[in-house]
Amino acid sequence: MNRNDRVKIINMHISMACDLVVIVNKEHSFVLSTRLMLRYSGLICKMLKILTHRQPIRGDLVRIKLNDFPGGPEIFDLAVKFCCGGSGDHLAATNIVRMRCAAEYLEMTEQYCKQNLIKETEEALGDMMFWDWQTILDIYKSCEAVLPLAEKTRIVQRCADSLAWRVHSSLPDQSSSASSSTGAAEPRFSTASSLSGSFAHSWWFGDISKLSIYLMERVVKALIASNADNKTLARFLLYYLHHSLPMLGYTSVASKRKNDSNEDILHTYTLNVQREVLESVVCLLSSLVARSAPYRSLFTLLRIAGVLDASKSCKSRIERMIGAQLDMATLDHLMITVHPTSCSSLYDVDLVLRFVQYFLQDQDSVPHMKPERMKMVRQHHATYFHSAVQSPLTKVGHLMDKYLAEIAPDVNLKPIKFQELAEALTDSARRTHDGLYRAVDIYLEAHASSITKEEACNISKVLDYKKLSFDASEHLAKNPRFPSQLALHVLLIQQLKLRATIAASIFNKSGVVRSGDDFLEKGFTVSNQLVRPLQPSCDIRQILQGARSDALFLEKGSTVSNQLVRPSQPSCTNIRQVLQENEVLKSDLHEMESKVVELERLCKSMRFHVSFTSLVC
């Protein structure tokens, strides 16, 4: 529309009779021309039809009330000027959102006039991708005042997508970030120190953290949909919470309030807002990839959730995120105390049990390594696989043993809770039960006068005596806090283990079964009896048969985790005799190992000479 057309419309409006009064939000009245507004606004057209249908209009002026008008009288005045001038000259970045919402409210569509206000504002918003960061941020903030209509017209979504696109273009890829940050130290809840070294990835933290929780949530969801780096998003969410809660009056120490009703109302409102911010941030954190949030910060979030009395779903999400990376936690993290009562435990054992349950659920959801691949890895790392490389499950097993030993002296810790915590993990979580034996021993010593023999027996059943070392077994055999029926049985298990070890050192060294000639020269065999000299006529089949019988007995006949083996008349003489036999077996084992090493050296030397002779010939 050119200048001459706009001049004609203005002159026509001046010549029109002003017979319409529009009251905007009960604040301001506008006297307008009915004919002019009917050409642009569908809402006013519908309202006038309703008024005419109800009763004939009497008098010179028609009154219409517009309640909850977006932008108030100021924006309605700009909309009227658009109707008078027929141009979008009054559109600017500061009012574009309110003008678009006002046009939606007044139904200023192309049905009533070509190039109406809706089309003008949409064309202006269409160039949003070419605007600078600050302009888009200001427009996004202005959506807060007219949020329902801004959502309906998708202005909020478009601004969030535009901001997310600019942020995502400056962030690293998800895969490259995950590979580069595996060895980096994780930031704590206070992220101020970490931002100084990674400003290139956190330049947007300050601007987005000034948004309301709703607008911030829309930007983060847009970043998640664009597959942005989840670790950076987790850092931002903690940064947002770290800066938002103090502004809302959050303190870790409860302050005493006066008996003032107004102050109580304000405190309740502030607490609800703080709780809403926390729950929104936790919900976003839980939607990220597992292990994105630093575990140190998660424990801080759990404490804040307790102070703010957050919902059960919020606390459950935090506990699930902690449980997913329980192998990264330390003993200090698990020593969470509760408000003690006369009969309750000092430590929150139920919380740690939930951590373990969530950890096991997360382990089940992760695709495991194929058996063939695991066998190759074990063979390749045979020398240090069990010592240097620890799986997350074994780390948690070691952590739980230390935790059990730490809480065992608590006099209010019930036997059923201790047993439940000791049996929470699977058998593969512990390669040795020495740590668990230490915790059980501490518990039995601390509760000797408060538990029954049946309860002590049930607690001792959590141990797998085949996984005890020789020193731990010897200590258990002399331990008066354990049932006397276990002593002889544990020593018998150690004797069988020594026999099987001797057998393995003879015929299965480094996974290769040797021929019988090497052993017949030294004249030794392994059978169900102790190691003794072998006659030269002995066959290698007898050696293998004796070793297999020992192994078969270990697999089928030495399980005592579920029921105890009760010898008819255990005595100190029998125990002393078994101990002496074990010492003999240990010395024989060391002797056999040295002889095997000597044979290997001799065999290697003979192979070298044979190969050298063949080359010379």
Short mmCIF file of N, CA and C in Angstrom, two decimals, residues 19-24 30-53 57 62-67 69 76-77 79-80 83 102-109 112 116:
data_model
loop_
_atom_site.label_atom_id
_atom_site.label_comp_id
_atom_site.label_asym_id
_atom_site.label_seq_id
_atom_site.Cartn_x
_atom_site.Cartn_y
_atom_site.Cartn_z
N ASP A 19 -18.50 6.41 16.50
CA ASP A 19 -19.67 5.92 17.22
C ASP A 19 -19.41 4.63 18.00
N LEU A 20 -18.11 4.32 18.23
CA LEU A 20 -17.76 3.08 18.94
C LEU A 20 -16.80 3.41 20.08
N VAL A 21 -17.14 2.93 21.26
CA VAL A 21 -16.28 3.10 22.43
C VAL A 21 -15.75 1.73 22.84
N VAL A 22 -14.44 1.60 22.83
CA VAL A 22 -13.78 0.35 23.20
C VAL A 22 -13.04 0.57 24.52
N ILE A 23 -13.42 -0.20 25.54
CA ILE A 23 -12.79 -0.11 26.87
C ILE A 23 -11.80 -1.27 26.98
N VAL A 24 -10.51 -0.95 27.11
CA VAL A 24 -9.43 -1.95 27.10
C VAL A 24 -8.97 -2.20 28.53
N PHE A 30 -11.31 4.02 24.16
CA PHE A 30 -10.99 4.53 22.82
C PHE A 30 -12.31 4.79 22.08
N VAL A 31 -12.44 6.00 21.52
CA VAL A 31 -13.61 6.35 20.71
C VAL A 31 -13.20 6.20 19.24
N LEU A 32 -13.81 5.24 18.56
CA LEU A 32 -13.38 4.87 17.22
C LEU A 32 -14.57 4.86 16.27
N SER A 33 -14.24 4.63 15.03
CA SER A 33 -15.26 4.51 14.00
C SER A 33 -15.62 3.04 13.82
N THR A 34 -16.90 2.75 13.87
CA THR A 34 -17.34 1.36 13.72
C THR A 34 -17.01 0.83 12.34
N ARG A 35 -17.23 1.63 11.32
CA ARG A 35 -16.98 1.19 9.94
C ARG A 35 -15.50 0.85 9.74
N LEU A 36 -14.63 1.65 10.36
CA LEU A 36 -13.18 1.40 10.20
C LEU A 36 -12.77 0.10 10.88
N MET A 37 -13.20 -0.13 12.10
CA MET A 37 -12.79 -1.33 12.84
C MET A 37 -13.39 -2.59 12.25
N LEU A 38 -14.60 -2.45 11.65
CA LEU A 38 -15.19 -3.64 11.03
C LEU A 38 -14.41 -4.10 9.81
N ARG A 39 -13.62 -3.23 9.19
CA ARG A 39 -12.84 -3.59 8.01
C ARG A 39 -11.59 -4.40 8.36
N TYR A 40 -11.17 -4.37 9.66
CA TYR A 40 -9.92 -5.01 10.04
C TYR A 40 -10.10 -6.12 11.09
N SER A 41 -10.99 -5.92 12.03
CA SER A 41 -11.09 -6.82 13.19
C SER A 41 -12.30 -7.74 13.08
N GLY A 42 -12.03 -9.03 13.09
CA GLY A 42 -13.12 -10.00 13.09
C GLY A 42 -13.78 -10.10 14.45
N LEU A 43 -13.01 -9.87 15.54
CA LEU A 43 -13.58 -9.95 16.87
C LEU A 43 -14.62 -8.86 17.10
N ILE A 44 -14.28 -7.63 16.71
CA ILE A 44 -15.24 -6.53 16.90
C ILE A 44 -16.47 -6.74 16.04
N CYS A 45 -16.28 -7.31 14.87
CA CYS A 45 -17.43 -7.60 14.00
C CYS A 45 -18.37 -8.60 14.66
N LYS A 46 -17.82 -9.64 15.26
CA LYS A 46 -18.64 -10.65 15.93
C LYS A 46 -19.32 -10.07 17.17
N MET A 47 -18.62 -9.25 17.92
CA MET A 47 -19.20 -8.68 19.12
C MET A 47 -20.34 -7.72 18.78
N LEU A 48 -20.20 -6.94 17.70
CA LEU A 48 -21.28 -6.04 17.30
C LEU A 48 -22.50 -6.82 16.83
N LYS A 49 -22.30 -7.91 16.14
CA LYS A 49 -23.43 -8.74 15.72
C LYS A 49 -24.17 -9.31 16.92
N ILE A 50 -23.42 -9.73 17.95
CA ILE A 50 -24.06 -10.27 19.15
C ILE A 50 -24.88 -9.19 19.87
N LEU A 51 -24.31 -7.96 19.95
CA LEU A 51 -25.03 -6.89 20.61
C LEU A 51 -26.29 -6.50 19.84
N THR A 52 -26.18 -6.50 18.52
CA THR A 52 -27.35 -6.15 17.71
C THR A 52 -28.41 -7.22 17.80
N HIS A 53 -28.01 -8.47 17.91
CA HIS A 53 -28.98 -9.56 17.97
C HIS A 53 -29.72 -9.55 19.30
N ILE A 57 -29.63 -1.26 19.09
CA ILE A 57 -28.69 -0.28 19.64
C ILE A 57 -29.37 1.08 19.70
N VAL A 62 -21.73 2.99 20.84
CA VAL A 62 -21.77 1.57 21.17
C VAL A 62 -20.53 1.25 22.01
N ARG A 63 -20.76 0.59 23.13
CA ARG A 63 -19.66 0.30 24.06
C ARG A 63 -19.30 -1.20 23.98
N ILE A 64 -17.97 -1.44 23.87
CA ILE A 64 -17.43 -2.80 23.84
C ILE A 64 -16.29 -2.87 24.84
N LYS A 65 -16.28 -3.95 25.63
CA LYS A 65 -15.23 -4.16 26.61
C LYS A 65 -14.30 -5.29 26.14
N LEU A 66 -13.02 -4.98 26.13
CA LEU A 66 -11.98 -5.96 25.78
C LEU A 66 -11.15 -6.23 27.03
N ASN A 67 -11.43 -7.34 27.69
CA ASN A 67 -10.69 -7.72 28.90
C ASN A 67 -9.51 -8.63 28.53
N PHE A 69 -6.65 -7.89 27.30
CA PHE A 69 -6.08 -7.59 25.99
C PHE A 69 -4.56 -7.65 26.09
N PHE A 76 -3.02 -1.67 21.97
CA PHE A 76 -4.28 -1.44 21.25
C PHE A 76 -4.22 -0.13 20.48
N ASP A 77 -3.57 0.86 21.03
CA ASP A 77 -3.41 2.13 20.32
C ASP A 77 -2.59 1.94 19.05
N ALA A 79 -2.40 -0.85 17.35
CA ALA A 79 -3.25 -1.59 16.41
C ALA A 79 -4.25 -0.67 15.72
N VAL A 80 -4.79 0.30 16.47
CA VAL A 80 -5.71 1.28 15.86
C VAL A 80 -4.98 2.14 14.85
N CYS A 83 -4.73 0.32 11.71
CA CYS A 83 -5.99 0.36 10.96
C CYS A 83 -6.17 1.71 10.26
N ALA A 102 -1.78 -9.28 19.75
CA ALA A 102 -2.95 -8.40 19.64
C ALA A 102 -3.71 -8.67 18.34
N ALA A 103 -2.98 -8.89 17.26
CA ALA A 103 -3.63 -9.20 15.99
C ALA A 103 -4.38 -10.53 16.07
N GLU A 104 -3.79 -11.50 16.81
CA GLU A 104 -4.47 -12.77 17.01
C GLU A 104 -5.72 -12.59 17.87
N TYR A 105 -5.61 -11.76 18.88
CA TYR A 105 -6.75 -11.50 19.76
C TYR A 105 -7.90 -10.83 19.00
N LEU A 106 -7.58 -9.84 18.16
CA LEU A 106 -8.60 -9.10 17.41
C LEU A 106 -9.03 -9.80 16.13
N GLU A 107 -8.38 -10.94 15.81
CA GLU A 107 -8.70 -11.72 14.61
C GLU A 107 -8.57 -10.86 13.35
N MET A 108 -7.40 -10.23 13.24
CA MET A 108 -7.13 -9.35 12.08
C MET A 108 -6.50 -10.19 10.97
N THR A 109 -7.33 -10.98 10.31
CA THR A 109 -6.89 -11.92 9.28
C THR A 109 -7.11 -11.34 7.89
N TYR A 112 -10.71 -10.27 6.27
CA TYR A 112 -11.36 -8.96 6.38
C TYR A 112 -10.60 -7.89 5.61
N ASN A 116 -3.29 -7.63 6.25
CA ASN A 116 -3.74 -7.25 7.59
C ASN A 116 -2.60 -7.40 8.60
#
